[in-house]
mmCIF file of C-alpha atoms in Angstrom:
data_model
loop_
_atom_site.group_PDB
_atom_site.id
_atom_site.type_symbol
_atom_site.label_atom_id
_atom_site.label_comp_id
_atom_site.label_asym_id
_atom_site.label_seq_id
_atom_site.Cartn_x
_atom_site.Cartn_y
_atom_site.Cartn_z
ATOM 1 C CA MET A 1 0.000 0.000 0.000
ATOM 2 C CA ASN A 2 2.906 2.358 0.751
ATOM 3 C CA ALA A 3 4.398 1.716 -2.712
ATOM 4 C CA LEU A 4 1.081 2.543 -4.363
ATOM 5 C CA ARG A 5 0.812 5.794 -2.390
ATOM 6 C CA THR A 6 4.386 6.738 -3.393
ATOM 7 C CA CYS A 7 3.629 6.052 -7.056
ATOM 8 C CA VAL A 8 0.459 8.156 -6.924
ATOM 9 C CA VAL A 9 2.286 11.043 -5.233
ATOM 10 C CA LEU A 10 5.095 10.888 -7.825
ATOM 11 C CA ALA A 11 2.571 10.804 -10.667
ATOM 12 C CA VAL A 12 0.767 13.867 -9.273
ATOM 13 C CA VAL A 13 4.030 15.776 -8.799
ATOM 14 C CA ALA A 14 5.130 14.886 -12.348
ATOM 15 C CA ALA A 15 1.780 16.029 -13.758
ATOM 16 C CA ILE A 16 1.953 19.319 -11.879
ATOM 17 C CA LEU A 17 5.526 20.030 -12.949
ATOM 18 C CA GLY A 18 4.845 18.987 -16.533
ATOM 19 C CA GLY A 19 1.826 21.288 -16.776
ATOM 20 C CA CYS A 20 3.521 24.133 -14.970
ATOM 21 C CA CYS A 21 6.695 24.123 -17.025
ATOM 22 C CA GLY A 22 5.111 23.457 -20.380
ATOM 23 C CA GLY A 23 6.487 19.934 -20.649
ATOM 24 C CA GLY A 24 9.421 21.067 -22.777
ATOM 25 C CA SER A 25 7.275 22.245 -25.678
ATOM 26 C CA THR A 26 8.167 25.916 -25.263
ATOM 27 C CA LYS A 27 10.780 27.265 -27.679
ATOM 28 C CA VAL A 28 12.911 30.314 -27.024
ATOM 29 C CA GLN A 29 14.783 31.924 -29.896
ATOM 30 C CA SER A 30 17.552 34.459 -29.625
ATOM 31 C CA THR A 31 19.017 36.374 -32.535
ATOM 32 C CA THR A 32 22.249 38.314 -32.469
ATOM 33 C CA THR A 33 23.018 40.673 -35.301
ATOM 34 C CA THR A 34 26.553 41.890 -35.816
ATOM 35 C CA THR A 35 27.195 44.824 -38.107
ATOM 36 C CA THR A 36 30.738 45.679 -39.097
ATOM 37 C CA THR A 37 32.143 49.146 -38.627
ATOM 38 C CA GLY A 38 32.370 49.518 -42.380
ATOM 39 C CA GLN A 39 28.713 48.613 -42.853
ATOM 40 C CA GLN A 40 27.667 51.067 -40.140
ATOM 41 C CA LEU A 41 29.622 53.834 -41.879
ATOM 42 C CA ILE A 42 28.084 52.929 -45.260
ATOM 43 C CA ASP A 43 24.591 53.006 -43.730
ATOM 44 C CA LEU A 44 25.285 56.364 -42.089
ATOM 45 C CA LYS A 45 26.583 57.858 -45.335
ATOM 46 C CA LYS A 46 23.512 56.595 -47.174
ATOM 47 C CA ALA A 47 21.192 58.090 -44.542
ATOM 48 C CA TYR A 48 23.010 61.414 -44.867
ATOM 49 C CA THR A 49 23.031 61.518 -48.678
ATOM 50 C CA GLU A 50 19.332 60.598 -48.783
ATOM 51 C CA GLY A 51 18.496 63.383 -46.335
ATOM 52 C CA ALA A 52 17.392 61.163 -43.463
ATOM 53 C CA ILE A 53 19.910 62.798 -41.118
ATOM 54 C CA THR A 54 21.645 66.160 -41.045
ATOM 55 C CA GLU A 55 25.369 66.698 -41.582
ATOM 56 C CA GLU A 56 25.740 67.408 -37.870
ATOM 57 C CA GLN A 57 23.997 64.126 -36.972
ATOM 58 C CA TYR A 58 26.088 62.259 -39.549
ATOM 59 C CA ASN A 59 29.365 63.606 -38.151
ATOM 60 C CA LYS A 60 28.333 62.879 -34.549
ATOM 61 C CA MET A 61 27.233 59.310 -35.321
ATOM 62 C CA LYS A 62 30.275 58.657 -37.483
ATOM 63 C CA LYS A 63 32.513 59.734 -34.600
ATOM 64 C CA GLN A 64 30.617 57.413 -32.217
ATOM 65 C CA VAL A 65 30.965 54.441 -34.590
ATOM 66 C CA LEU A 66 34.672 55.035 -35.023
ATOM 67 C CA GLU A 67 35.265 55.483 -31.288
ATOM 68 C CA SER A 68 33.342 52.307 -30.426
ATOM 69 C CA SER A 69 35.394 50.324 -32.928
ATOM 70 C CA GLY A 70 38.676 51.610 -31.518
ATOM 71 C CA GLY A 71 39.560 53.690 -34.607
ATOM 72 C CA GLU A 72 39.649 57.392 -35.292
#
């Protein structure tokens, strides 16, 4: 009788944990995007030439990109 009670308790605990945690059917995706310094500078130049940003903004952002990459 004790073995039966233990089995029932384990089955209930397993059911609770399986329902609570999703039973392993939950998927988590993570995406990391890496843009090179050169590509960032190209994108900035394009934004400037197309009028999306001002010359002042372009120069400021260009300086930030170069400083973050370790170049000047």
